[in-house]
Coordinates of C-alpha atoms and ligand atoms in Angstrom, one line a residue:
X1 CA -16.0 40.0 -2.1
X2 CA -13.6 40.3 -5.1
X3 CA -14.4 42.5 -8.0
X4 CA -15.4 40.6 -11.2
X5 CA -14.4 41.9 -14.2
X6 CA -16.8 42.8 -16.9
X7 CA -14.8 40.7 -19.6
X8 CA -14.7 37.6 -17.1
X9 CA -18.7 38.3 -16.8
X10 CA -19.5 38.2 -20.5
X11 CA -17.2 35.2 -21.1
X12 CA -19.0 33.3 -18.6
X13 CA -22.0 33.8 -20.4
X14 CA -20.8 33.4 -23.5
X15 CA -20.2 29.5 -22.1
X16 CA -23.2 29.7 -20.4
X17 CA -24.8 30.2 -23.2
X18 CA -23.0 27.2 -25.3
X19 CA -24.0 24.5 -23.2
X20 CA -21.0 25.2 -20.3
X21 CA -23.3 25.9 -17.6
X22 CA -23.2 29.4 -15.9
X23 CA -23.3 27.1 -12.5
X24 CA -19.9 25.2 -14.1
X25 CA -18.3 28.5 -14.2
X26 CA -19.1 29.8 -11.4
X27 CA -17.4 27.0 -9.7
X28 CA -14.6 27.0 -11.5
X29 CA -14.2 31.0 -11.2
X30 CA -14.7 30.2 -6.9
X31 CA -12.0 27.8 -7.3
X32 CA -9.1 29.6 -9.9
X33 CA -9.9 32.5 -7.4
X34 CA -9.2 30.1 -4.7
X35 CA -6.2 28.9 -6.0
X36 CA -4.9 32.4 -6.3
X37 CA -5.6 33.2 -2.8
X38 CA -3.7 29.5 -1.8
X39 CA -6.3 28.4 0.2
X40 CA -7.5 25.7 1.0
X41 CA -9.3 23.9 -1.7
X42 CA -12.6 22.6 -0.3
X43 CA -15.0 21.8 -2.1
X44 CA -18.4 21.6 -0.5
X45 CA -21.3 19.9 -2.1
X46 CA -24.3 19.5 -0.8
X47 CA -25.4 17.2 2.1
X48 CA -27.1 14.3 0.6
X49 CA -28.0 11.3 1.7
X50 CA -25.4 8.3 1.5
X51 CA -27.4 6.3 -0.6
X52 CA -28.7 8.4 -3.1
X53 CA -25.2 9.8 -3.4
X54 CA -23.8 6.4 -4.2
X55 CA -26.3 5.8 -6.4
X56 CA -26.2 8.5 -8.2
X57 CA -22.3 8.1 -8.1
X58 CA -22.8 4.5 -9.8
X59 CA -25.3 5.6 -12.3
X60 CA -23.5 8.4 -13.8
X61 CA -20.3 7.8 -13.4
X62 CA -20.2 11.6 -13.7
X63 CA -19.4 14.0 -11.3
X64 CA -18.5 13.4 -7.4
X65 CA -21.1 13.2 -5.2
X66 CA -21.4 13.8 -0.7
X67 CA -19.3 16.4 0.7
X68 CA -15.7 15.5 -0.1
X69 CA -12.7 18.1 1.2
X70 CA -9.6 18.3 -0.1
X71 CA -6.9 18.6 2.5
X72 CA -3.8 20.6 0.5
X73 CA -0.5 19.7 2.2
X74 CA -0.9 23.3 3.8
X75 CA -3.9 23.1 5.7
X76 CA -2.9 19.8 6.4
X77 CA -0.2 20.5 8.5
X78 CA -1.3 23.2 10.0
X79 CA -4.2 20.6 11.5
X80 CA -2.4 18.1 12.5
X81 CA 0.2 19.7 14.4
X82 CA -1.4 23.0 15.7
X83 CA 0.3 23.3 18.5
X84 CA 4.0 23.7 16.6
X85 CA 2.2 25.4 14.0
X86 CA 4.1 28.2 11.9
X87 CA 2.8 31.3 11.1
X88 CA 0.3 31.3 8.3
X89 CA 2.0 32.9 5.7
X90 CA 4.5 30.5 6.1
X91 CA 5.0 27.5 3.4
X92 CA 4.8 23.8 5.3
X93 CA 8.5 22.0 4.7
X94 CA 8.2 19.5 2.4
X95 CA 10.2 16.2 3.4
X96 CA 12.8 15.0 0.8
X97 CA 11.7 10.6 1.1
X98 CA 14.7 8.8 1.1
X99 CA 16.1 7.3 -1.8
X100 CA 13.5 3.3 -2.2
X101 CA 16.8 1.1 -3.7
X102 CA 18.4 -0.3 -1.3
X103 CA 16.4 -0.2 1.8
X104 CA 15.8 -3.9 1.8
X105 CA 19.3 -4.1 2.9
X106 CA 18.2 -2.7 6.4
X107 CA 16.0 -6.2 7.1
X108 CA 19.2 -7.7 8.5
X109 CA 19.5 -5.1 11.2
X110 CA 15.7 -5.3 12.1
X111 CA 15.5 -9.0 12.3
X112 CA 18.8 -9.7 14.7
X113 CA 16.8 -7.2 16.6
X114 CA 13.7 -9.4 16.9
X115 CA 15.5 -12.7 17.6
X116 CA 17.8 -15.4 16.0
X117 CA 17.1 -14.7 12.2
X118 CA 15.9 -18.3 10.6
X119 CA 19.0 -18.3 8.5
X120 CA 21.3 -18.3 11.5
X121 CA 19.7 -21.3 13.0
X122 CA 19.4 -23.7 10.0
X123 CA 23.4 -22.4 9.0
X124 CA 23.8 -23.3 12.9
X125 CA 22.3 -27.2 12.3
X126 CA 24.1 -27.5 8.3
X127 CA 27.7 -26.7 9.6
X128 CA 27.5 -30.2 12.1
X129 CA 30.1 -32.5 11.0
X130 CA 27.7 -35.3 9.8
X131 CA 24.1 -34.7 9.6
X132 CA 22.2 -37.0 10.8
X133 CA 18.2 -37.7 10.9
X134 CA 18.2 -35.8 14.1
X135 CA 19.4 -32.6 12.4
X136 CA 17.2 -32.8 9.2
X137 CA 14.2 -33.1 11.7
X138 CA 15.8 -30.3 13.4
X139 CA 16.4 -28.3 10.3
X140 CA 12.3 -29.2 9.3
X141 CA 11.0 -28.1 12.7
X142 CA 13.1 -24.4 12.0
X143 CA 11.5 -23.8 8.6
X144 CA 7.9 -24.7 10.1
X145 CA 8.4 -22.5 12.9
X146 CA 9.1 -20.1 10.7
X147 CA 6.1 -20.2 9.3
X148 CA 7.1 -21.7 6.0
X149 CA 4.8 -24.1 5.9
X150 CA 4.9 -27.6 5.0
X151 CA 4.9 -28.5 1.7
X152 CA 7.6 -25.5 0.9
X153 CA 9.8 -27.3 4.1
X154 CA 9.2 -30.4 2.4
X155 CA 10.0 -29.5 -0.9
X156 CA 12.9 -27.8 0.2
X157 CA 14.9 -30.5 2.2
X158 CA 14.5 -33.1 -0.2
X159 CA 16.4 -30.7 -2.2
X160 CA 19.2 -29.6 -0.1
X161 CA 19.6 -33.4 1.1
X162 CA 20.0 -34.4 -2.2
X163 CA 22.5 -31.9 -3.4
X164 CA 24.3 -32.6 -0.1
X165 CA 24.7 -35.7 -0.7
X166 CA 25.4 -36.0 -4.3
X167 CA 27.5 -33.3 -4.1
X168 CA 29.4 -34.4 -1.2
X169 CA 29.0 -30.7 0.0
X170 CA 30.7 -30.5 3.6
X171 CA 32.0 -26.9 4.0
X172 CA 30.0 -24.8 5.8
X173 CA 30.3 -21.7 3.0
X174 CA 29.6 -24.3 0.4
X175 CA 26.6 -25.9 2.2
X176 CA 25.7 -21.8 3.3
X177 CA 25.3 -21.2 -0.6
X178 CA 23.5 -24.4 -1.1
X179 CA 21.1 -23.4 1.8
X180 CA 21.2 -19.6 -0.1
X181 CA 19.9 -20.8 -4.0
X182 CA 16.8 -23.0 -2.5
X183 CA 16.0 -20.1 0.0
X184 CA 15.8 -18.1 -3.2
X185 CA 14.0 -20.2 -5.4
X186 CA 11.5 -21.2 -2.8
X187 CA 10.8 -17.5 -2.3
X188 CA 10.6 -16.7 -6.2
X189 CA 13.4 -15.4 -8.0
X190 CA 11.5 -14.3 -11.2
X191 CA 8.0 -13.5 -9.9
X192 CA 6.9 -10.1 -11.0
X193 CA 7.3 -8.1 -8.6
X194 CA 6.9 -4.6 -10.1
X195 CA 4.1 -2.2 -9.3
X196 CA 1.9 -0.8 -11.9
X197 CA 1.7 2.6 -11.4
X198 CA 2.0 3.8 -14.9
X199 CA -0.7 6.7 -15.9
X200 CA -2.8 4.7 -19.1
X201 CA -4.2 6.7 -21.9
X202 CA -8.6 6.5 -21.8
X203 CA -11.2 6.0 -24.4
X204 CA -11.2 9.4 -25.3
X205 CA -7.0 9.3 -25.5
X206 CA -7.4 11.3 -22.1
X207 CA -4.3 10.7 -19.4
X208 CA -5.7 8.5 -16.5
X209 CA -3.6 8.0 -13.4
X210 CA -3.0 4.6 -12.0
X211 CA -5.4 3.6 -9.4
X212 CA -3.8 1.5 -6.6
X213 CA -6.1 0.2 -4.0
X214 CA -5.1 -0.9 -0.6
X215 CA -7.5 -3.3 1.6
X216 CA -6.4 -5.4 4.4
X217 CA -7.9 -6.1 7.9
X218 CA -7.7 -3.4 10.3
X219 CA -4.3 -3.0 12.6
X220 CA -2.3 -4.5 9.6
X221 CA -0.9 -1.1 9.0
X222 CA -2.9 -0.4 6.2
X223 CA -3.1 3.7 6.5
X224 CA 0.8 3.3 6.9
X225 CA 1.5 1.8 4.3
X226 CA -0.1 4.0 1.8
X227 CA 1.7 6.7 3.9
X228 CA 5.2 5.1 3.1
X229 CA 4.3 4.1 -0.2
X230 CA 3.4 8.2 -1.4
X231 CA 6.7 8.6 0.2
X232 CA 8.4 5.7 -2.5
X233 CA 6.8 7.1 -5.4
X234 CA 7.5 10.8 -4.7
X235 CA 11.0 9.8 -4.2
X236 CA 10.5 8.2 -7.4
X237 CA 9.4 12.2 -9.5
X238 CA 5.9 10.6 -9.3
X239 CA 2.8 13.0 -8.9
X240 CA 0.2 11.1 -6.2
X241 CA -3.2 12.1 -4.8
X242 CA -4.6 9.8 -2.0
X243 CA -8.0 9.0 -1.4
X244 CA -9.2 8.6 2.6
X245 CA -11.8 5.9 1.6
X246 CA -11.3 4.2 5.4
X247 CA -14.2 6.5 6.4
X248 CA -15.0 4.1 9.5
X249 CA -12.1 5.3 11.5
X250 CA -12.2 8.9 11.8
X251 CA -8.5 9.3 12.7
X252 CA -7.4 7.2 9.2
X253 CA -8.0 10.5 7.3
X254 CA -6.4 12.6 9.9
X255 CA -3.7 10.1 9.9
X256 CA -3.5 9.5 6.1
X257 CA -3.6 13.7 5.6
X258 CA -0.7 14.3 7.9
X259 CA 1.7 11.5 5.7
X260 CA 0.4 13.1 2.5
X261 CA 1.0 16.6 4.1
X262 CA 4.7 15.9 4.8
X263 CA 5.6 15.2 1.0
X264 CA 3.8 17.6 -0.3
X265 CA 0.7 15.3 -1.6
X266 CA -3.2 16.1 -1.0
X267 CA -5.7 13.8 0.3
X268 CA -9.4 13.4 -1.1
X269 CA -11.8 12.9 2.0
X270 CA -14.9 13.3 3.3
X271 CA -16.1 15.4 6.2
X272 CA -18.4 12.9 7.1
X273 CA -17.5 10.5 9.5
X274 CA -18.9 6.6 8.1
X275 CA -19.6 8.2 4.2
X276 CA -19.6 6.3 1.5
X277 CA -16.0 4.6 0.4
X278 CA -17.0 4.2 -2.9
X279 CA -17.5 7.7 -2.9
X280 CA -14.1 9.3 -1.5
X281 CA -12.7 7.0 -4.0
X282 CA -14.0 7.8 -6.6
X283 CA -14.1 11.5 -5.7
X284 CA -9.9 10.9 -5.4
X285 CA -9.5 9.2 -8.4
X286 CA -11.3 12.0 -10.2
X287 CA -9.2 14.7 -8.8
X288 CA -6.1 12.6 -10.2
X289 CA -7.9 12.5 -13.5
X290 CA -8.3 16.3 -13.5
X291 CA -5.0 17.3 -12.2
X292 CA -3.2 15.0 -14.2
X293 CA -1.4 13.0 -11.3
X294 CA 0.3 9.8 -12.3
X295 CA -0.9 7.9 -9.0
X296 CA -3.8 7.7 -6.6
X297 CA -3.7 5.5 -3.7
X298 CA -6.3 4.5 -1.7
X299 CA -7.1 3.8 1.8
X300 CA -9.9 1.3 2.6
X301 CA -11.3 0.0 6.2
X302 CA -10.7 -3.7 6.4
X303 CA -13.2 -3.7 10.1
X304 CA -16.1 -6.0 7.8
X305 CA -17.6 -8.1 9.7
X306 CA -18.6 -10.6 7.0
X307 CA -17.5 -12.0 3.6
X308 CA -20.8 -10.3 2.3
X309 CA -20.2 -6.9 3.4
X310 CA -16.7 -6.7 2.5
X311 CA -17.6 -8.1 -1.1
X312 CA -20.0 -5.3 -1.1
X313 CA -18.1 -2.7 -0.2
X314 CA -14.9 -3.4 -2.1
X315 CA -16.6 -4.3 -5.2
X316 CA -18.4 -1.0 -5.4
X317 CA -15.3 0.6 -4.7
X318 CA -13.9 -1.1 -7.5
X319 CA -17.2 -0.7 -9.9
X320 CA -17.5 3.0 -9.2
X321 CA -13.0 4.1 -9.3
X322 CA -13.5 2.4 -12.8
X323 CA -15.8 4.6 -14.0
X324 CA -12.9 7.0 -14.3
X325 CA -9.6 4.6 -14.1
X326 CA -9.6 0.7 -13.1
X327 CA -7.1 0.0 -10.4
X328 CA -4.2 -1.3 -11.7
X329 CA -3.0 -2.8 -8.2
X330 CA -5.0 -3.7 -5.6
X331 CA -2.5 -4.1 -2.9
X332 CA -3.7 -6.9 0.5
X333 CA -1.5 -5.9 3.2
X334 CA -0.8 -8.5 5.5
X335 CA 0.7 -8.0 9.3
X336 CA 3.9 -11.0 9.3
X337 CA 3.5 -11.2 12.9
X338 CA -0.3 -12.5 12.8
X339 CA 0.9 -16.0 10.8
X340 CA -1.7 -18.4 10.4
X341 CA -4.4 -16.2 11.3
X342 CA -3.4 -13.4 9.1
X343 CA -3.9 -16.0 6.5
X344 CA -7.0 -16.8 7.0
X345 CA -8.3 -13.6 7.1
X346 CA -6.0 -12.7 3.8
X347 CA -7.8 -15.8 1.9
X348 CA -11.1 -13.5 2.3
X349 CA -9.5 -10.3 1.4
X350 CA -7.8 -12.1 -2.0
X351 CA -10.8 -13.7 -3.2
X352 CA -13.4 -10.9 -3.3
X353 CA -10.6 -7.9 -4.1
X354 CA -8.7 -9.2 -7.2
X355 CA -5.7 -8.9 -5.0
X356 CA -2.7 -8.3 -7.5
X357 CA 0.3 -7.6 -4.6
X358 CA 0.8 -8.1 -1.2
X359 CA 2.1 -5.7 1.5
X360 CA 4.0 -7.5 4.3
X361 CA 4.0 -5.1 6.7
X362 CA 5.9 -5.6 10.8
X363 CA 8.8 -7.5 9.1
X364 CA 11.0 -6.2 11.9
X365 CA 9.1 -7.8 13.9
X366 CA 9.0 -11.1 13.7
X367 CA 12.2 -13.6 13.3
X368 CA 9.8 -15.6 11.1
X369 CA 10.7 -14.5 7.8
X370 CA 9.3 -17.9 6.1
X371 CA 5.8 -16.3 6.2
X372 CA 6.6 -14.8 2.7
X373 CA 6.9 -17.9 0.8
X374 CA 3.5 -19.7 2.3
X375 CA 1.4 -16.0 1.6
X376 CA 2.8 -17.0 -1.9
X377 CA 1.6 -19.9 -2.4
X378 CA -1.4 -19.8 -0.4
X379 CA -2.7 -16.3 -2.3
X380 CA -0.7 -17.3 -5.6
X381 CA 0.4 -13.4 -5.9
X382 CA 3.5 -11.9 -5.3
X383 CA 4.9 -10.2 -2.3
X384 CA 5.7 -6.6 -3.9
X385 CA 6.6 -4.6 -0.7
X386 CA 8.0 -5.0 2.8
X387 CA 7.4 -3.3 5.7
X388 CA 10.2 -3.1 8.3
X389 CA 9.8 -0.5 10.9
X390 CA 7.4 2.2 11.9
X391 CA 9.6 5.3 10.0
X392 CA 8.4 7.0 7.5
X393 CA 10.8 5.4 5.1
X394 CA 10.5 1.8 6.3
X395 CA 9.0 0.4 3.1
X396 CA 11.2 -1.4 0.8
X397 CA 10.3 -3.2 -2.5
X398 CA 10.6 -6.9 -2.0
X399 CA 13.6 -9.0 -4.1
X400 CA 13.9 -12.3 -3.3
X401 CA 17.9 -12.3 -3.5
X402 CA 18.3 -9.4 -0.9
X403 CA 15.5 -11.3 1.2
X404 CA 17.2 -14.1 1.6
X405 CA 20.6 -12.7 2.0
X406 CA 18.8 -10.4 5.0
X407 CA 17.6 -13.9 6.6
X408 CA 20.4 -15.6 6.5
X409 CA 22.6 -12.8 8.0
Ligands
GTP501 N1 7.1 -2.3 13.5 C1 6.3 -1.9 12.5 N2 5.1 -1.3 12.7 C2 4.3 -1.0 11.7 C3 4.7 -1.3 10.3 N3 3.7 -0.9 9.5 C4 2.8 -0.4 10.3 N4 3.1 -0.5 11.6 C5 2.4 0.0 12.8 O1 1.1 -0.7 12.9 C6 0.2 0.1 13.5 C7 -1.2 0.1 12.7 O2 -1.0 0.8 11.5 P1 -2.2 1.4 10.7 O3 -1.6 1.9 9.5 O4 -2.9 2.4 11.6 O5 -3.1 0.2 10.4 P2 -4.5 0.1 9.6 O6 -4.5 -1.2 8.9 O7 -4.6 1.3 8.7 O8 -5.6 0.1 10.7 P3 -7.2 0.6 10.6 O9 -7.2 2.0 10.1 O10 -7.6 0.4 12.0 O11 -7.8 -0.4 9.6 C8 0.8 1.5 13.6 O12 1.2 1.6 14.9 C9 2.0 1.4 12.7 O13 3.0 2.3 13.0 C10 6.0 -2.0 10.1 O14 6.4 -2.4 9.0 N5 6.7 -2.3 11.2

């Protein structure tokens, strides 16, 4: 046991004394001497039931409730991978992310991989000497295999027939940039497309970190993409603290702590497999608040069986992170290769969660690029990130320009 000074001792009742709470400084004694030590910074509260933990949670809007630990990059590592483990005393390499602009330029590598890119085909059918109504059926039934949809197909070759033809547009580079502006426009040159992430001031003039909430359905990469998108804003001299509030799968905190662990960022979760959400959340969101961190993403479990439950569980997640800081994104991520029935399950997801972004995730896998502009207009928010590979770094911002230019190779 470490010696405590006398001086320390009368200072803590001194605040004791003034309404501090000796209990308050004992814990924050345990953890300062922690922190000295550079352990691991767990914080174990007492077992409690779920309920009255939420509850309580929702009530006070105070302090954290159930046993949350905090996974520092350290320990992290040295779970995750115990086999390659270093010696203790050893500090865990921290990954350098690589640079975020630009990386949307990969997406025409990844989709020749995956099949004829879209662009390639309809470019294929516009360079025919004289287009007849063979080819503009032709050129219909490629955008709504590509998951367009129809009233964006529609809307779009009744526009590039009648510039065609007024224009008397025969050369293939001509009709190619033609083909290029109503790509671009269909997709949404001027949505915006930027992520909120800045740190707000409170009531009280306090810092608070942007909250960014990530729900989806489960096997839509989810975990993953908060993963990549600590990676983006770390790259970006951002401070970020992720919350493991997917308690349903075990392996999503392991999963989630090992991305953190890699750039250096620590993950709020619970110990308790099937906790409360709303708790780790709020529990991470706190920590942010405390430690001053500009961002704190969290995970959610998107394995709801109803419309009910998933209101439930989302909405409380929501009520009780706003105690502290309101999210300012709540991010649906959405796998591209699911089309229609991704869609259906996203129409859920939007209207109970506020959505305010959507993740397209599997991009490289799919040569159906068109799914972007009918999650668009079917969700009516903006597609702010790509997914397009299973690196760590495989998360672009989405630009409609750089999109288009990707599809049509
Ligand atoms: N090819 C490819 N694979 C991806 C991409 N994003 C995620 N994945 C993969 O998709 C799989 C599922 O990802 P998770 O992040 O575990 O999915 P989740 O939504 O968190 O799943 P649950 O925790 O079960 O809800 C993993 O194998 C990921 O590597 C992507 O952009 N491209």
């Amino acid at each position: 046991m470490n010696e405590v000074p006398w001086i320390e001792i009368i200072a803590g009742l001194v605040v004791a004394a003034s309404g501090g709470g000796l209990i308050g400084w004992l814990r924050a004694r345990a953890k300062r001497s922690g922190e000295a030590r550079g352990g691991t910074d767990t914080l174990e509260k007492p077992e409690r039931d779920v309920a009255d933990v939420t509850s309580e949670t929702e009530e006070a809007g105070g302090p954290s409730s159930g046993t949350v630990v905090i996974h520092e990059p350290g320990a992290a590592e040295a779970e995750a991978e115990p086999a390659a483990a270093e010696p203790a005393a050893e500090s865990p390499v921290v990954e350098k992310p690589a640079p975020v602009a630009g990386r949307l330029v990969r997406l025409r590598d990844r989709l020749a991989r995956s099949g004829s890119p879209l662009g390639a085909r309809l470019l294929e059918v516009l360079s025919r000497d004289s287009l007849t109504e063979d080819d503009w059926d032709e050129l219909e039934e490629e955008l709504l295999l590509a998951d367009i949809g129809a009233g964006p197909t529609t809307e779009l070759l009744d526009s590039l027939r009648t510039r065609v033809r007024v224009l008397g547009v025969r050369d293939p580079s001509a009709v190619r940039e033609l083909l290029r502006e109503e790509l671009v426009a269909l997709v949404g040159a001027d949505m915006d497309r930027s992520l909120h992430v800045e740190p707000a001031a409170g009531e009280d003039g306090a810092r608070l970190p942007a909250v960014v909430l990530v729900v989806g359905v489960n096997g839509t990469g989810k975990t993953t993409t908060v993963g990549k998108l600590a990676r983006v804003l770390v790259a970006e001299d951002r401070s970020v603290v992720l919350g493991a509030a997917d308690t349903f799968r075990a392996a999503a905190a392991d999963q989630l702590t090992t991305w953190g662990a890699r750039v250096g960022v620590e993950t709020v979760r619970s110990d308790k497999e099937g906790a409360d959400p709303a708790s780790v959340a709020f529990d991470a969101v706190a920590r942010g608040r405390d430690d001053k961190v500009d961002v704190v993403l969290v995970d959610t479990a998107g394995r709801l069986q109803n419309k009910a439950g998933l209101m439930d569980e989302l909405g409380k997640i929501v009520r009780v992170t706003s105690k502290v800081a309101a999210p300012s994104e709540v991010l649906l991520v959405l796998d591209a290769t699911t089309g229609q029935n991704g869609l259906t399950q996203a129409r859920v997801f939007a209207e109970v969660a506020g959505v305010t972004g959507i993740v397209l995730t599997k991009l490289d896998g799919t040569a159906k690029g068109g799914i972007v502009v009918q999650v668009q207009r079917e969700l009516g928010v903006p597609v702010k990130l790509v997914g397009l590979g299973e690196g760590p770094d495989d998360l672009a911002p989405f630009d409609a320009a750089d999109f288009v230019d990707g599809i049509l190779g």
